[in-house]
Short mmCIF file of C-alpha atoms and ligand atoms in Angstrom, two decimals:
data_model
loop_
_atom_site.label_atom_id
_atom_site.label_comp_id
_atom_site.label_asym_id
_atom_site.label_seq_id
_atom_site.Cartn_x
_atom_site.Cartn_y
_atom_site.Cartn_z
CA MET A 8 -8.04 -13.91 35.32
CA PRO A 9 -10.89 -11.36 35.35
CA LYS A 10 -11.22 -8.91 32.51
CA GLN A 11 -9.73 -5.58 33.50
CA PRO A 12 -10.90 -2.03 32.77
CA ILE A 13 -8.79 -0.21 30.17
CA ARG A 14 -7.48 3.26 30.87
CA VAL A 15 -7.34 5.68 27.94
CA GLU A 16 -4.99 8.63 27.50
CA LEU A 17 -5.58 10.34 24.16
CA SER A 18 -2.88 11.99 22.09
CA SER A 19 -3.05 15.79 21.98
CA THR A 20 -1.64 15.85 18.49
CA LYS A 21 -2.45 13.82 15.39
CA LYS A 22 0.09 12.66 12.86
CA PRO A 23 -0.58 13.26 9.17
CA LYS A 24 -2.12 10.19 7.57
CA PRO A 25 -0.53 8.65 4.47
CA GLN A 26 -2.38 8.38 1.19
CA SER A 27 -4.14 5.07 0.90
CA ASP A 28 -2.56 4.24 -2.47
CA GLN A 29 1.01 4.94 -1.36
CA LEU A 30 1.26 2.60 1.56
CA GLU A 31 4.11 0.20 2.12
CA PHE A 32 4.43 -2.49 4.78
CA GLY A 33 5.04 -1.68 8.42
CA LYS A 34 6.76 1.69 8.17
CA ILE A 35 4.23 4.05 9.66
CA PHE A 36 2.22 3.73 12.82
CA THR A 37 -1.00 5.21 14.11
CA ASP A 38 -1.51 7.78 16.89
CA HIS A 39 -2.03 5.35 19.77
CA MET A 40 -0.87 2.02 21.16
CA PHE A 41 -2.09 -0.48 23.72
CA VAL A 42 0.20 -1.36 26.64
CA MET A 43 -0.07 -3.71 29.61
CA ASP A 44 2.58 -4.67 32.18
CA TYR A 45 3.33 -7.80 34.12
CA SER A 46 4.95 -8.35 37.48
CA ILE A 47 4.97 -11.43 39.65
CA ASP A 48 3.07 -9.60 42.41
CA GLN A 49 0.41 -8.00 40.23
CA GLY A 50 0.13 -10.35 37.28
CA TRP A 51 -0.82 -8.49 34.10
CA TYR A 52 -1.88 -5.01 35.19
CA ASP A 53 -2.71 -1.50 34.00
CA PRO A 54 -4.07 -2.21 30.51
CA ARG A 55 -4.09 1.17 28.81
CA ILE A 56 -4.22 3.02 25.53
CA ILE A 57 -1.70 5.83 25.31
CA PRO A 58 -0.18 8.00 22.55
CA TYR A 59 2.19 6.05 20.29
CA GLN A 60 5.64 6.65 21.76
CA ALA A 61 9.08 5.21 22.42
CA ILE A 62 9.26 2.96 25.46
CA PRO A 63 11.94 3.56 28.10
CA MET A 64 14.00 0.38 28.51
CA ASP A 65 16.90 -0.55 30.73
CA PRO A 66 19.81 -1.74 28.55
CA ALA A 67 20.01 -4.83 30.73
CA SER A 68 16.38 -5.74 29.84
CA MET A 69 16.37 -9.46 29.19
CA VAL A 70 14.76 -9.24 25.78
CA TYR A 71 17.89 -7.56 24.39
CA HIS A 72 20.12 -10.40 25.51
CA TYR A 73 18.23 -13.65 25.31
CA GLY A 74 15.33 -12.84 23.05
CA GLN A 75 12.48 -13.90 25.29
CA SER A 76 9.67 -12.39 23.22
CA VAL A 77 6.64 -13.41 21.20
CA PHE A 78 4.46 -11.65 18.65
CA GLU A 79 1.34 -11.91 16.53
CA GLY A 80 0.16 -10.46 13.22
CA LEU A 81 -3.39 -9.88 12.02
CA LYS A 82 -5.31 -7.36 9.97
CA ALA A 83 -8.36 -5.10 10.11
CA TYR A 84 -10.26 -4.27 6.90
CA VAL A 85 -12.89 -1.71 5.95
CA SER A 86 -15.96 -3.37 4.46
CA GLU A 87 -18.03 -1.92 1.63
CA ASP A 88 -20.55 -0.64 4.14
CA GLN A 89 -17.71 1.06 6.06
CA LYS A 90 -17.54 -1.34 8.96
CA ILE A 91 -14.15 -2.34 10.35
CA LEU A 92 -13.70 -6.11 10.36
CA LEU A 93 -11.12 -8.30 12.09
CA PHE A 94 -10.38 -11.81 10.82
CA ARG A 95 -10.47 -14.54 13.51
CA PRO A 96 -8.69 -12.38 16.13
CA GLU A 97 -9.40 -14.85 18.94
CA LYS A 98 -7.20 -17.36 17.08
CA ASN A 99 -4.26 -14.97 17.29
CA MET A 100 -4.82 -14.54 21.03
CA GLU A 101 -4.94 -18.29 21.57
CA ARG A 102 -1.73 -18.71 19.56
CA LEU A 103 -0.08 -15.89 21.51
CA ASN A 104 -0.74 -17.84 24.67
CA ARG A 105 0.68 -21.03 23.13
CA SER A 106 3.80 -19.07 22.14
CA ASN A 107 3.90 -17.62 25.68
CA ASP A 108 3.84 -21.08 27.13
CA ARG A 109 6.82 -22.19 24.99
CA LEU A 110 8.83 -19.08 25.91
CA CYS A 111 7.97 -19.20 29.67
CA ILE A 112 6.00 -15.94 29.39
CA PRO A 113 2.92 -15.71 31.64
CA GLN A 114 -0.47 -16.32 30.02
CA ILE A 115 -2.52 -13.29 29.08
CA ASP A 116 -6.25 -12.81 29.59
CA THR A 117 -7.25 -12.95 25.95
CA GLU A 118 -10.50 -11.04 26.56
CA THR A 119 -8.74 -8.06 28.08
CA VAL A 120 -6.28 -7.92 25.19
CA LEU A 121 -9.03 -8.33 22.57
CA GLU A 122 -11.00 -5.56 24.24
CA GLY A 123 -7.88 -3.39 24.28
CA LEU A 124 -7.37 -4.08 20.59
CA ASN A 125 -10.98 -3.24 19.86
CA GLU A 126 -10.77 0.04 21.75
CA LEU A 127 -7.42 0.91 20.14
CA ILE A 128 -8.82 0.43 16.64
CA ARG A 129 -11.93 2.39 17.59
CA ILE A 130 -9.73 5.31 18.67
CA ASP A 131 -7.49 5.11 15.58
CA LYS A 132 -10.28 4.14 13.21
CA ASP A 133 -9.51 6.88 10.71
CA TRP A 134 -6.18 5.14 10.10
CA VAL A 135 -7.76 2.02 8.65
CA PRO A 136 -7.14 2.48 4.91
CA ASP A 137 -9.89 1.61 2.47
CA ALA A 138 -8.21 1.58 -0.94
CA GLU A 139 -8.27 -1.75 -2.81
CA GLY A 140 -6.01 -4.29 -1.15
CA THR A 141 -5.06 -2.11 1.82
CA SER A 142 -5.58 -2.96 5.47
CA LEU A 143 -4.54 -2.06 8.99
CA TYR A 144 -1.82 -4.44 10.11
CA ILE A 145 -2.00 -5.22 13.84
CA ARG A 146 1.13 -6.25 15.72
CA PRO A 147 0.65 -7.46 19.30
CA PHE A 148 3.92 -8.47 21.01
CA ILE A 149 5.38 -9.21 24.42
CA ILE A 150 8.91 -8.45 25.58
CA SER A 151 10.79 -9.40 28.72
CA THR A 152 11.83 -6.30 30.62
CA GLU A 153 13.62 -7.38 33.78
CA PRO A 154 17.10 -5.81 33.99
CA TYR A 155 19.12 -8.97 34.67
CA LEU A 156 21.81 -10.82 32.75
CA GLY A 157 21.14 -14.21 34.31
CA VAL A 158 19.62 -16.79 32.03
CA ALA A 159 16.13 -17.37 33.40
CA PRO A 160 12.57 -16.34 32.56
CA SER A 161 12.11 -12.62 33.22
CA SER A 162 10.01 -11.56 36.20
CA THR A 163 8.54 -8.56 34.35
CA TYR A 164 7.05 -8.13 30.86
CA LYS A 165 5.36 -5.61 28.65
CA LEU A 166 2.63 -6.39 26.14
CA LEU A 167 2.09 -3.85 23.38
CA ILE A 168 -0.18 -3.57 20.35
CA ILE A 169 0.85 -1.22 17.57
CA LEU A 170 -1.03 -0.56 14.35
CA SER A 171 0.29 0.11 10.86
CA PRO A 172 -1.74 0.94 7.75
CA VAL A 173 -0.35 -1.25 4.96
CA GLY A 174 -0.60 -1.31 1.20
CA SER A 175 -1.66 -4.07 -1.12
CA TYR A 176 0.73 -7.02 -1.03
CA TYR A 177 0.10 -7.49 -4.72
CA LYS A 178 0.45 -4.09 -6.30
CA GLU A 179 -0.05 -5.47 -9.82
CA GLY A 180 -2.48 -8.21 -8.84
CA ILE A 181 -1.71 -11.65 -7.41
CA HIS A 182 1.43 -13.01 -9.07
CA PRO A 183 3.51 -16.17 -8.60
CA VAL A 184 6.94 -16.05 -6.97
CA LYS A 185 10.19 -17.98 -7.44
CA ILE A 186 11.37 -19.98 -4.46
CA ALA A 187 14.53 -21.96 -3.76
CA VAL A 188 14.80 -25.12 -1.68
CA GLU A 189 17.14 -24.38 1.25
CA ASN A 190 19.70 -27.14 1.68
CA GLU A 191 22.13 -25.62 4.14
CA PHE A 192 20.22 -23.68 6.77
CA VAL A 193 17.17 -24.82 8.72
CA ARG A 194 14.40 -22.70 10.26
CA ALA A 195 13.39 -24.92 13.14
CA VAL A 196 13.61 -28.38 14.56
CA LYS A 197 11.15 -30.55 16.42
CA GLY A 198 11.48 -29.70 20.12
CA GLY A 199 12.70 -26.21 19.24
CA THR A 200 10.58 -23.08 18.90
CA GLY A 201 9.34 -23.48 15.32
CA ASN A 202 5.70 -23.74 16.43
CA ALA A 203 5.93 -20.56 18.52
CA LYS A 204 5.78 -17.10 16.99
CA THR A 205 8.98 -15.81 18.52
CA ALA A 206 11.55 -13.27 17.29
CA GLY A 207 14.41 -15.77 17.37
CA ASN A 208 12.90 -17.87 14.58
CA TYR A 209 12.97 -14.82 12.35
CA ALA A 210 16.51 -13.82 13.35
CA SER A 211 17.77 -17.27 12.44
CA SER A 212 15.96 -17.26 9.08
CA LEU A 213 17.51 -14.04 7.79
CA LYS A 214 20.74 -15.53 6.46
CA ALA A 215 19.06 -18.04 4.13
CA GLN A 216 16.62 -15.39 2.95
CA GLN A 217 19.47 -12.96 2.25
CA VAL A 218 21.39 -15.53 0.20
CA ALA A 219 18.22 -16.49 -1.71
CA GLU A 220 17.51 -12.86 -2.57
CA THR A 221 21.01 -12.26 -3.96
CA LYS A 222 20.33 -15.20 -6.30
CA GLY A 223 17.04 -13.69 -7.44
CA PHE A 224 14.59 -15.83 -5.48
CA SER A 225 11.92 -14.29 -3.35
CA GLN A 226 11.62 -16.95 -0.60
CA VAL A 227 13.22 -20.13 0.63
CA LEU A 228 11.50 -23.48 0.96
CA TRP A 229 12.42 -24.86 4.36
CA LEU A 230 13.07 -28.54 4.83
CA ASP A 231 12.90 -30.35 8.17
CA GLY A 232 15.89 -29.78 10.42
CA VAL A 233 16.76 -33.43 11.00
CA GLU A 234 16.82 -35.26 7.67
CA LYS A 235 16.46 -32.20 5.40
CA LYS A 236 14.01 -34.29 3.49
CA TYR A 237 10.48 -33.21 4.38
CA ILE A 238 8.97 -29.89 3.39
CA GLU A 239 7.99 -27.58 6.24
CA GLU A 240 7.24 -23.98 5.26
CA VAL A 241 8.02 -21.34 2.63
CA GLY A 242 9.62 -18.15 4.00
CA SER A 243 7.35 -17.22 6.88
CA MET A 244 4.30 -18.87 5.32
CA ASN A 245 2.73 -22.28 5.44
CA ILE A 246 2.77 -24.24 2.19
CA PHE A 247 0.27 -26.22 0.12
CA PHE A 248 0.62 -28.40 -3.01
CA LYS A 249 -1.93 -29.59 -5.51
CA ILE A 250 -0.84 -33.02 -6.72
CA ASN A 251 -3.05 -34.93 -9.12
CA GLY A 252 -6.20 -33.13 -7.99
CA GLU A 253 -5.49 -33.49 -4.27
CA ILE A 254 -4.31 -30.71 -1.96
CA VAL A 255 -1.52 -31.66 0.41
CA THR A 256 0.06 -29.61 3.22
CA PRO A 257 2.76 -30.67 5.68
CA GLU A 258 1.21 -31.99 8.91
CA LEU A 259 1.88 -30.02 12.10
CA ASN A 260 4.94 -31.69 13.60
CA GLY A 261 6.14 -29.30 16.31
CA SER A 262 8.49 -27.30 14.08
CA ILE A 263 5.83 -25.83 11.78
CA LEU A 264 3.98 -22.68 12.81
CA GLU A 265 0.24 -23.28 12.83
CA GLY A 266 -1.01 -20.49 10.57
CA ILE A 267 -4.53 -19.14 10.89
CA THR A 268 -4.61 -18.72 7.11
CA ARG A 269 -3.54 -22.38 6.83
CA ASN A 270 -6.41 -23.41 9.06
CA SER A 271 -8.86 -21.24 7.07
CA VAL A 272 -7.66 -22.79 3.78
CA LEU A 273 -8.16 -26.31 5.21
CA GLU A 274 -11.69 -25.46 6.31
CA LEU A 275 -12.61 -23.86 2.98
CA LEU A 276 -11.26 -26.78 0.94
CA LYS A 277 -13.21 -29.25 3.08
CA HIS A 278 -16.32 -27.11 2.69
CA TRP A 279 -15.89 -27.14 -1.11
CA GLY A 280 -15.39 -30.89 -1.15
CA ILE A 281 -11.86 -30.61 -2.54
CA PRO A 282 -9.76 -33.48 -1.19
CA VAL A 283 -7.10 -32.24 1.23
CA THR A 284 -4.60 -34.11 3.39
CA GLU A 285 -2.20 -33.03 6.12
CA ARG A 286 0.79 -35.36 5.94
CA LYS A 287 4.54 -35.53 5.56
CA ILE A 288 5.68 -34.65 2.07
CA SER A 289 9.28 -35.02 0.96
CA ILE A 290 11.09 -32.90 -1.55
CA ASP A 291 11.78 -36.07 -3.55
CA GLU A 292 8.08 -36.83 -3.79
CA LEU A 293 7.46 -33.29 -4.95
CA ILE A 294 10.12 -33.42 -7.67
CA GLU A 295 8.75 -36.79 -8.84
CA ALA A 296 5.24 -35.35 -8.96
CA HIS A 297 6.61 -32.53 -11.11
CA GLN A 298 8.36 -34.93 -13.44
CA SER A 299 5.28 -37.05 -13.93
CA GLY A 300 3.22 -33.90 -14.60
CA GLU A 301 1.11 -34.31 -11.48
CA LEU A 302 2.31 -31.24 -9.58
CA GLU A 303 -0.40 -28.80 -10.45
CA GLU A 304 -0.03 -25.93 -7.96
CA ILE A 305 2.09 -24.65 -5.10
CA PHE A 306 1.03 -21.79 -2.84
CA GLY A 307 2.05 -20.27 0.46
CA THR A 308 -0.45 -19.00 3.04
CA GLY A 309 -0.10 -16.25 5.64
CA THR A 310 -1.74 -13.06 6.90
CA ALA A 311 0.46 -10.72 4.84
CA ALA A 312 -0.17 -12.11 1.34
CA VAL A 313 -3.13 -14.39 2.20
CA ILE A 314 -2.30 -16.71 -0.74
CA SER A 315 1.07 -16.53 -2.46
CA PRO A 316 1.28 -18.73 -5.58
CA VAL A 317 4.64 -20.24 -6.49
CA GLY A 318 5.54 -20.16 -10.16
CA GLU A 319 8.99 -21.69 -10.00
CA LEU A 320 10.89 -23.92 -7.62
CA ILE A 321 14.71 -24.17 -7.66
CA TYR A 322 16.23 -27.37 -6.29
CA HIS A 323 19.96 -28.10 -6.58
CA ASP A 324 20.21 -25.24 -9.12
CA GLN A 325 17.61 -26.89 -11.31
CA PRO A 326 14.45 -24.85 -12.06
CA TYR A 327 11.04 -26.50 -11.98
CA VAL A 328 8.27 -24.36 -13.46
CA ILE A 329 4.81 -24.81 -11.95
CA GLN A 330 1.61 -24.09 -13.89
CA ASP A 331 3.63 -22.33 -16.64
CA GLY A 332 4.45 -19.76 -13.95
CA GLN A 333 0.79 -18.75 -13.75
CA THR A 334 -1.51 -18.57 -10.74
CA GLY A 335 -3.41 -21.84 -10.34
CA GLU A 336 -7.15 -22.26 -10.13
CA VAL A 337 -7.30 -23.32 -6.48
CA SER A 338 -4.90 -20.52 -5.44
CA LYS A 339 -7.10 -17.98 -7.17
CA LYS A 340 -10.33 -19.39 -5.74
CA LEU A 341 -8.91 -19.41 -2.19
CA TYR A 342 -7.52 -15.90 -2.52
CA GLU A 343 -10.88 -14.55 -3.67
CA ALA A 344 -12.83 -16.45 -1.03
CA ILE A 345 -10.65 -15.45 1.91
CA THR A 346 -10.16 -11.82 0.94
CA GLY A 347 -13.89 -11.65 0.14
CA ILE A 348 -14.78 -12.86 3.62
CA GLN A 349 -12.20 -10.52 5.18
CA LYS A 350 -13.63 -7.50 3.34
CA GLY A 351 -17.22 -8.55 3.86
CA THR A 352 -18.00 -8.89 0.16
CA GLN A 353 -18.69 -12.64 0.50
CA PRO A 354 -20.97 -14.30 3.04
CA ASP A 355 -19.09 -15.15 6.21
CA ILE A 356 -20.28 -18.75 6.32
CA PHE A 357 -17.88 -19.74 9.09
CA GLY A 358 -18.39 -16.67 11.32
CA TRP A 359 -14.76 -15.68 10.92
CA THR A 360 -15.07 -11.91 10.89
CA VAL A 361 -15.59 -9.78 13.98
CA GLU A 362 -16.83 -6.22 13.66
CA VAL A 363 -14.95 -3.60 15.66
CA ASP A 364 -17.65 -2.34 18.01
CA SER A 365 -20.04 -1.55 15.18
CA VAL A 366 -18.02 1.54 14.58
CA VAL A 367 -18.87 3.28 11.35
CA LYS A 368 -15.87 4.89 9.81
CA GLN A 369 -16.36 8.53 8.93
CA ALA A 370 -16.26 9.08 5.19
C1 PLP B 422 2.99 -16.17 11.21
C2 PLP B 422 3.58 -17.30 10.46
C3 PLP B 422 2.86 -18.03 9.51
C4 PLP B 422 1.47 -17.66 9.02
O1 PLP B 422 0.52 -17.59 10.01
P1 PLP B 422 -0.85 -16.82 9.74
O2 PLP B 422 -1.59 -16.94 11.02
O3 PLP B 422 -1.52 -17.51 8.64
O4 PLP B 422 -0.49 -15.40 9.41
C5 PLP B 422 3.48 -19.13 8.93
N1 PLP B 422 4.74 -19.46 9.24
C6 PLP B 422 5.46 -18.76 10.14
C7 PLP B 422 6.84 -19.18 10.43
C8 PLP B 422 4.91 -17.66 10.77
O5 PLP B 422 5.65 -16.98 11.66
#
């Protein structure tokens, strides 16, 4: 697929921008969006940037009925020298195509979409917030648009990228959360769609999350869908444990989503010479490690929070406190290293950040 030229239609009006220190997550959107369409005859065509607007949809559009859709999530940050930096965006595009493959959605030309993203951020650059901990959340997604109630892959699709300035995930600094092991519901099974970033995985996770929240827990710890024995993920994050000095994370098994933060954590730990293993880990092993005093840290990883330390684990109504409920050393070190690279305050030793067209944000 050759890279295609991107058409630009600028908005004649500009929305008021929120104050950088009053941002929430995903509630307000910038002035423009990127759109591209797909048809069997034309392939992906007409990549364009247009004013942010509602999209006309036929009520029979397949996405409304059978959920054939995929999405991504990444962030742009303002560096100290006022550059706009993206964190490993090519990884998100590669993953989008892996998700596409699983959902029978046609492959995208990642270069065209990355260029569209770059141009979109350039146009809406004044929306990238620069207060401590804030960022521009980027949501690329693809929906099936053919008006047809038959169960089959759609013959038409729309890819969109929308942008949302978001606040600091940790308003009062990084703090550990309470999580509950989920024994009834499962998020995904091997052979299912757990390793694709698709809307349906989220729809099916809501019930467990809702129940957990009414009990005062912030996330659920998902076990495997077959034996309900092995740990998979926490909420919509990957999970890591520090047991007796070694870092362990569940190996990718087809039902776990391969996080880009997860991959970055693995690379950093290896670089630091901290022992790290990807393997199966059962909930029983974890509880035993806690009882013998060897369970030193638990943390989740994902774009939204980067590192989310776990202070307490609830299993069969029994609480297990980790690290006295404090943030562990490795969690802290990883959080500082990754956010430092993302914001350009630490050397980018792995070449993870990509500057948005050397655009200097106006002060
Ligand atoms: C997106 C996602 C993650 C985290 O991926 P990152 O690339 O690190 O943001 C983990 N688990 C699930 C289920 C996800 O959807």
